[in-house]
Short mmCIF file of N, CA, C and O in Angstrom, two decimals:
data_model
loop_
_atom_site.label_atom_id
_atom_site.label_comp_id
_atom_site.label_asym_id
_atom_site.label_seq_id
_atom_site.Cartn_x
_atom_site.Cartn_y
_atom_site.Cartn_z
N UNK A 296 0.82 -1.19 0.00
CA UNK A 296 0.00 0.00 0.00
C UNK A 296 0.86 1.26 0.00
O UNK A 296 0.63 2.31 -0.59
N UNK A 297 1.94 0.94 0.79
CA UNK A 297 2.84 2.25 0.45
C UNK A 297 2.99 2.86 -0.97
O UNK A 297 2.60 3.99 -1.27
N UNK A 298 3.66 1.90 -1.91
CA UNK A 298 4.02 1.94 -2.82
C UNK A 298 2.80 3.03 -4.27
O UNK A 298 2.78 3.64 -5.34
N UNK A 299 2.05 2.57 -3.13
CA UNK A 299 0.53 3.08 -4.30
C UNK A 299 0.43 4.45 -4.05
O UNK A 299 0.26 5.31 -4.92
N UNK A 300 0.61 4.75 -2.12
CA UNK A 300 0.35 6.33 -1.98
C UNK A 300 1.58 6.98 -2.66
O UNK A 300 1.63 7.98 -3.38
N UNK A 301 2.79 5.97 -2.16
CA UNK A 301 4.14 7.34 -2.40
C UNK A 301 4.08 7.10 -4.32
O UNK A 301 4.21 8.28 -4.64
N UNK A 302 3.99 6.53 -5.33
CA UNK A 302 3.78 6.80 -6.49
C UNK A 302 2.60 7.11 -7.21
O UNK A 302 2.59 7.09 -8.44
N UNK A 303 1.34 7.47 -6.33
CA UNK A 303 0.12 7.69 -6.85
C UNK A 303 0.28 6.99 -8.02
O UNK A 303 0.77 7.52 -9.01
N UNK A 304 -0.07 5.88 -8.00
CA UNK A 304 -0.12 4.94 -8.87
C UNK A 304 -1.58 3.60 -8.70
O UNK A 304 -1.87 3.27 -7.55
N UNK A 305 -2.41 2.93 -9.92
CA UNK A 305 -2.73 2.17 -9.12
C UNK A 305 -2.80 0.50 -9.02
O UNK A 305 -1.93 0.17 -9.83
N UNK A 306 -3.16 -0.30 -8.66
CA UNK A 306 -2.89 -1.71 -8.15
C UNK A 306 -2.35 -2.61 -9.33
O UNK A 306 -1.34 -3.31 -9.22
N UNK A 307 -3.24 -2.50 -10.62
CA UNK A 307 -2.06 -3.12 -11.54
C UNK A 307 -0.85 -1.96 -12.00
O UNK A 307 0.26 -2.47 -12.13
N UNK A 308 -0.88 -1.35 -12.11
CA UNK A 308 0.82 0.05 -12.60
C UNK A 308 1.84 -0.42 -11.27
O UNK A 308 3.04 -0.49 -11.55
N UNK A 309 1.40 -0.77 -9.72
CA UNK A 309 2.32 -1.15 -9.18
C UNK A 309 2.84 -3.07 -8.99
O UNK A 309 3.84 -3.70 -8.62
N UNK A 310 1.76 -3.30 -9.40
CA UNK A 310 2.33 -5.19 -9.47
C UNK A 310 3.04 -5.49 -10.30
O UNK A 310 3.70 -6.53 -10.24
N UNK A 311 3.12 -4.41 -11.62
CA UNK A 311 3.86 -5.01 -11.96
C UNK A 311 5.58 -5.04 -12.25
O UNK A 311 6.47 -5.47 -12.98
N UNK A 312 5.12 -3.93 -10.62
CA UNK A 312 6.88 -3.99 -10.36
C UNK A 312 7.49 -5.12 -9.91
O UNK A 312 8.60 -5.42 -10.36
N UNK A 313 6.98 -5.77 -9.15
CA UNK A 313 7.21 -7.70 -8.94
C UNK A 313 7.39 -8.76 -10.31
O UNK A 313 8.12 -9.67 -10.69
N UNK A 314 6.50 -8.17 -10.63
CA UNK A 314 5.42 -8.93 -11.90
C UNK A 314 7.00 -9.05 -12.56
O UNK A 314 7.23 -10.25 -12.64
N UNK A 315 7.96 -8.42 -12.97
CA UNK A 315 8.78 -8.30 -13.86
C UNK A 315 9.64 -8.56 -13.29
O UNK A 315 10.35 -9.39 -13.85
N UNK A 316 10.02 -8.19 -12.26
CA UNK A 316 11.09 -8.92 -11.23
C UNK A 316 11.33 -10.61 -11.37
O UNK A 316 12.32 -11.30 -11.59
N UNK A 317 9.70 -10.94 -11.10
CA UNK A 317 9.82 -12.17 -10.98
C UNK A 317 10.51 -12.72 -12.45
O UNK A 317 11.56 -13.32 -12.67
N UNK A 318 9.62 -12.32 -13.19
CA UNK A 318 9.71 -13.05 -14.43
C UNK A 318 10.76 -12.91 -15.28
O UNK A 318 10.91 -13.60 -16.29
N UNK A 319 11.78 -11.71 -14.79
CA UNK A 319 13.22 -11.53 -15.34
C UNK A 319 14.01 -12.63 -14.52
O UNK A 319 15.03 -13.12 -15.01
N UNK A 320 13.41 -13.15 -12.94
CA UNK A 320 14.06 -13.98 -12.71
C UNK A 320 14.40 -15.54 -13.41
O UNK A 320 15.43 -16.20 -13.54
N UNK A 321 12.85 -15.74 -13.81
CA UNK A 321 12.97 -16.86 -14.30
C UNK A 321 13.72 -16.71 -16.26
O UNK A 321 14.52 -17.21 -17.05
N UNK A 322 13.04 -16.00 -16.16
CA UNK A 322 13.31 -15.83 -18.06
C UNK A 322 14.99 -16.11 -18.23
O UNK A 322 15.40 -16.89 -19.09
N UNK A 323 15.66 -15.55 -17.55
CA UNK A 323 16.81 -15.66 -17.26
C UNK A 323 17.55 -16.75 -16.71
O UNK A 323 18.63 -16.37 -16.27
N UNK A 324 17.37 -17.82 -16.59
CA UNK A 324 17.51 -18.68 -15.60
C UNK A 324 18.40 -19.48 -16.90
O UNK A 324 19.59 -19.69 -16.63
N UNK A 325 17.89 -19.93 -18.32
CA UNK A 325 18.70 -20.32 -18.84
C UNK A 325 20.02 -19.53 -19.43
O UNK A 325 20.93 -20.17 -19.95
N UNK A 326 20.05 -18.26 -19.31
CA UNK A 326 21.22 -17.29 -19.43
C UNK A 326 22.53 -17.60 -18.55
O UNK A 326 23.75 -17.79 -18.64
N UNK A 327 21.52 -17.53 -17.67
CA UNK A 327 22.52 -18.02 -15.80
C UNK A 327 23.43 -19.71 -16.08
O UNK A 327 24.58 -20.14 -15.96
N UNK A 328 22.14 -20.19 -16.47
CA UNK A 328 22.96 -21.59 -16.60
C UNK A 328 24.46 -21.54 -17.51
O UNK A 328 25.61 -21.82 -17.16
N UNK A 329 23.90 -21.06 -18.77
CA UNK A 329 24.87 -21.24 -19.67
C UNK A 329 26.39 -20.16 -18.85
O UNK A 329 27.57 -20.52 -18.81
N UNK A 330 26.00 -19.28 -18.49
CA UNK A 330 27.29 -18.44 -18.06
C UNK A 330 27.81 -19.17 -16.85
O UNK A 330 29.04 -19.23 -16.81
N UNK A 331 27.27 -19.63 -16.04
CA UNK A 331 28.15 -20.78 -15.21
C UNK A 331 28.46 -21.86 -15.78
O UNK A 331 29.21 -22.40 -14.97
N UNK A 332 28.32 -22.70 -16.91
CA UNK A 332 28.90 -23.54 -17.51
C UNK A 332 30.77 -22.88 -18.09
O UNK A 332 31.92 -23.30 -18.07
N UNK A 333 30.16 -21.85 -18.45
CA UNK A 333 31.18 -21.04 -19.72
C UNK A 333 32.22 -20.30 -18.19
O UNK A 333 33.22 -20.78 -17.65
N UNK A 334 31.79 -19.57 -18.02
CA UNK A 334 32.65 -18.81 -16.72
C UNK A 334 32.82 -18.95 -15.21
O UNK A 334 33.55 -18.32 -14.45
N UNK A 335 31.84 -20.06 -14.95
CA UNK A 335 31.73 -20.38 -13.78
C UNK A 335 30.85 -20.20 -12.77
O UNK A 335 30.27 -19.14 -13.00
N UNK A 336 30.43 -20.71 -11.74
CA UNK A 336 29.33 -20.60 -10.87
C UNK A 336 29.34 -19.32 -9.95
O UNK A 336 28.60 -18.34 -9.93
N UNK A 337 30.78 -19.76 -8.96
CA UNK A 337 31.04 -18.53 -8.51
C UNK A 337 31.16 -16.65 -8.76
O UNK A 337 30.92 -15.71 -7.99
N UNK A 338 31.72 -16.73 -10.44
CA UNK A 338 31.62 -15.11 -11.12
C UNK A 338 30.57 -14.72 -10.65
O UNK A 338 30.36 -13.79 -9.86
N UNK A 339 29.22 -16.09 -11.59
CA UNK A 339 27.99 -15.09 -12.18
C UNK A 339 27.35 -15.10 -10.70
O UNK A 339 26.65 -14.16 -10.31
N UNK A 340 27.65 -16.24 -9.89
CA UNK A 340 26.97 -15.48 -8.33
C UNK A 340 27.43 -14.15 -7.73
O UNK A 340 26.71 -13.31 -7.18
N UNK A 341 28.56 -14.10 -7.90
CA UNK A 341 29.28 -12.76 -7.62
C UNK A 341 28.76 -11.77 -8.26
O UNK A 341 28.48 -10.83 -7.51
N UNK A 342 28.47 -11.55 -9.58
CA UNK A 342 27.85 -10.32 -10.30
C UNK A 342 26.36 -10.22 -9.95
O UNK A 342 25.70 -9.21 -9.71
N UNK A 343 25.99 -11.52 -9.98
CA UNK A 343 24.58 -11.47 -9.72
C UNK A 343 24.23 -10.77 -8.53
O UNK A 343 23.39 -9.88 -8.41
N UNK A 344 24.83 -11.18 -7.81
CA UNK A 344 24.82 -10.24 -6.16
C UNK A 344 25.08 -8.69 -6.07
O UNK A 344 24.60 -7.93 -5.23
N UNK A 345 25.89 -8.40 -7.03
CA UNK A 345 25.76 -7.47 -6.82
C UNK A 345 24.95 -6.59 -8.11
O UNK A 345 24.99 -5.36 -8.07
N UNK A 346 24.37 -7.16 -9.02
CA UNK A 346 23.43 -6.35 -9.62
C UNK A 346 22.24 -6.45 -9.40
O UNK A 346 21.42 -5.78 -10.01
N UNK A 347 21.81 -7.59 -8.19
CA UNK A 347 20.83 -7.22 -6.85
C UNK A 347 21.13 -6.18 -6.13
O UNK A 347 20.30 -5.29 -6.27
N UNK A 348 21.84 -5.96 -5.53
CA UNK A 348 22.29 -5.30 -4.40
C UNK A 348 21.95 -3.58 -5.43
O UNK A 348 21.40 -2.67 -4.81
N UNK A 349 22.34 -3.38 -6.96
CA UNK A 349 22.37 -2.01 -7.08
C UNK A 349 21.29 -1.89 -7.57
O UNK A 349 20.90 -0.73 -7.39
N UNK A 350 20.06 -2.94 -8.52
CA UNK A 350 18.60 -2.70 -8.36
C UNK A 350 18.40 -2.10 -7.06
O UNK A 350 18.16 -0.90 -6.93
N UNK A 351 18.50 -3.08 -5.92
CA UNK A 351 18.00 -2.19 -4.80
C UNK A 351 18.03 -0.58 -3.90
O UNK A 351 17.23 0.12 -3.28
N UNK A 352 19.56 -0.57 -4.35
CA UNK A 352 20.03 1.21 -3.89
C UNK A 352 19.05 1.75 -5.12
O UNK A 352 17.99 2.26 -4.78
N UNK A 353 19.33 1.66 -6.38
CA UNK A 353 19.01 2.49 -7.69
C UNK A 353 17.33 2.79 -6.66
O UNK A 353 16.98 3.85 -6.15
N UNK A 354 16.70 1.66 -6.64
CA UNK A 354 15.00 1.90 -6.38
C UNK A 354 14.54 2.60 -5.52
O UNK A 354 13.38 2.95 -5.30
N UNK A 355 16.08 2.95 -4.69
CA UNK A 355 15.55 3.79 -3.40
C UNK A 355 15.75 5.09 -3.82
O UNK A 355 15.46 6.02 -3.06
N UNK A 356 16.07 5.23 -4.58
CA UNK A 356 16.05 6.29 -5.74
C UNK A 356 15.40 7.08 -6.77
O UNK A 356 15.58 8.19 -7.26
N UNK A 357 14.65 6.21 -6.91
CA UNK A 357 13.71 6.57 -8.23
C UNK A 357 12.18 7.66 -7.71
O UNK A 357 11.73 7.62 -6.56
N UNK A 358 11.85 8.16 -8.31
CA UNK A 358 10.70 8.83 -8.51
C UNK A 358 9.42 8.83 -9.01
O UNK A 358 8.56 9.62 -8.61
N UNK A 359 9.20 7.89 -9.96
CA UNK A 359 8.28 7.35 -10.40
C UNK A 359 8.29 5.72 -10.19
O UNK A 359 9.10 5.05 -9.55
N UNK A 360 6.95 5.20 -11.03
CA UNK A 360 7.22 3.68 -10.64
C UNK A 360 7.68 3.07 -12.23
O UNK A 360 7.84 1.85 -12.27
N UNK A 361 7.86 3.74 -13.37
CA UNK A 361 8.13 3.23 -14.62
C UNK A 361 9.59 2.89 -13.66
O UNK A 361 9.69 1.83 -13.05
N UNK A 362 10.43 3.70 -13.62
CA UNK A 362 11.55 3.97 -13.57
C UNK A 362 11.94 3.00 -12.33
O UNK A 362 13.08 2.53 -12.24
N UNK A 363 10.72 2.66 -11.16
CA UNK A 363 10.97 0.89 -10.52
C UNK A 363 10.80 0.04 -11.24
O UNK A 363 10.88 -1.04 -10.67
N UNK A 364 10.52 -0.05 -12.67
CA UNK A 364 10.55 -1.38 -13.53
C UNK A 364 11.69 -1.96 -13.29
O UNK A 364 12.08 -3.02 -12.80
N UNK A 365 12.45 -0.36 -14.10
CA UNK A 365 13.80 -0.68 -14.82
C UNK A 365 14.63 -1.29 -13.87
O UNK A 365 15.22 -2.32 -14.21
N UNK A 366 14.79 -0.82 -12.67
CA UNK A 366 15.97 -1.01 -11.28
C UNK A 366 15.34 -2.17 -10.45
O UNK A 366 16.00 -3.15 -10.11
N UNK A 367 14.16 -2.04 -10.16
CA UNK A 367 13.74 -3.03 -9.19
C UNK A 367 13.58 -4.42 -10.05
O UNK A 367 13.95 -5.48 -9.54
N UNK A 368 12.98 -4.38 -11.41
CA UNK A 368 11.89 -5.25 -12.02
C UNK A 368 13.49 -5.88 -12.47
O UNK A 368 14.07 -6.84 -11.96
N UNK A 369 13.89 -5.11 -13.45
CA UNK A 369 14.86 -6.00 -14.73
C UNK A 369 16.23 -6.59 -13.86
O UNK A 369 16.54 -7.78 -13.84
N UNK A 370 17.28 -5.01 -12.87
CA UNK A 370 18.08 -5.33 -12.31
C UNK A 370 18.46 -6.59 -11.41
O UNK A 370 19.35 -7.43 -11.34
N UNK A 371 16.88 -6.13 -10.57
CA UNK A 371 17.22 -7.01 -9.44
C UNK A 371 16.48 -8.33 -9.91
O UNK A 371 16.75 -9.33 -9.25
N UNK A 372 15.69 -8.46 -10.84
CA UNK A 372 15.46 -9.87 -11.46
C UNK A 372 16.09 -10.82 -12.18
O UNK A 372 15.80 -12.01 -12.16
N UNK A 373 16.99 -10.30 -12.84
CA UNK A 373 18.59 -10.69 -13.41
C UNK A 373 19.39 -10.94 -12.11
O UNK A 373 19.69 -12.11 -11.86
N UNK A 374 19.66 -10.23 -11.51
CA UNK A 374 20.70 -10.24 -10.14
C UNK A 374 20.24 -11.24 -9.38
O UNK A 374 21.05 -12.02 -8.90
N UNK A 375 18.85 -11.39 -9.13
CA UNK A 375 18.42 -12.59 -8.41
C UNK A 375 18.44 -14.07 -9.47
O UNK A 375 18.35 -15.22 -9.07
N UNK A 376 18.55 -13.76 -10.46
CA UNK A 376 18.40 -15.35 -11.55
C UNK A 376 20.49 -15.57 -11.17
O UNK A 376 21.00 -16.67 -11.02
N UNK A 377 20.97 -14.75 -11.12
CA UNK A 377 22.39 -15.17 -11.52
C UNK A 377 22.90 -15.23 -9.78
O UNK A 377 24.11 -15.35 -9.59
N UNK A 378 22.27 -15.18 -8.95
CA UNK A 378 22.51 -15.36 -7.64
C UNK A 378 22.03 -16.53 -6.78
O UNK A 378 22.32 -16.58 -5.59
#
């Protein structure tokens, strides 16, 4: 409910800041595989962690909720598939 007052936004414009999160997690999942085959498990956990970690600063950031797609939805949904 926060999310709805502080972006005057409403119930679907904010789900589907998850909504994309999630599904960058999975969509990604065969990306992840192949780059730990090719470079290793440990790297892409390592990057992955931390392009979680800067979805999350970036979102504490943002001003609108398009602009939580990009950081919360894509970043940290990639960062979480490679983590």
């Amino acid at each position: 409910k926060a999310l709805l007052v502080e972006y005057n936004t409403g119930k679907g414009e904010t789900a589907w800041v998850i909504s994309i999160g999630l599904g960058m997690m999975f969509l990604f999942a065969p990306v992840t595989s192949a780059l730990c085959e090719r470079i290793g498990c440990r790297i892409v956990a390592f990057v992955g962690g931390l392009l979680g970690i800067l979805g999350f600063v970036l979102s504490s950031f943002v001003s609108d909720v398009y602009r939580l797609y990009v950081t919360f939805g894509i970043l940290w949904g990639v960062g979480a598939s490679m983590s």
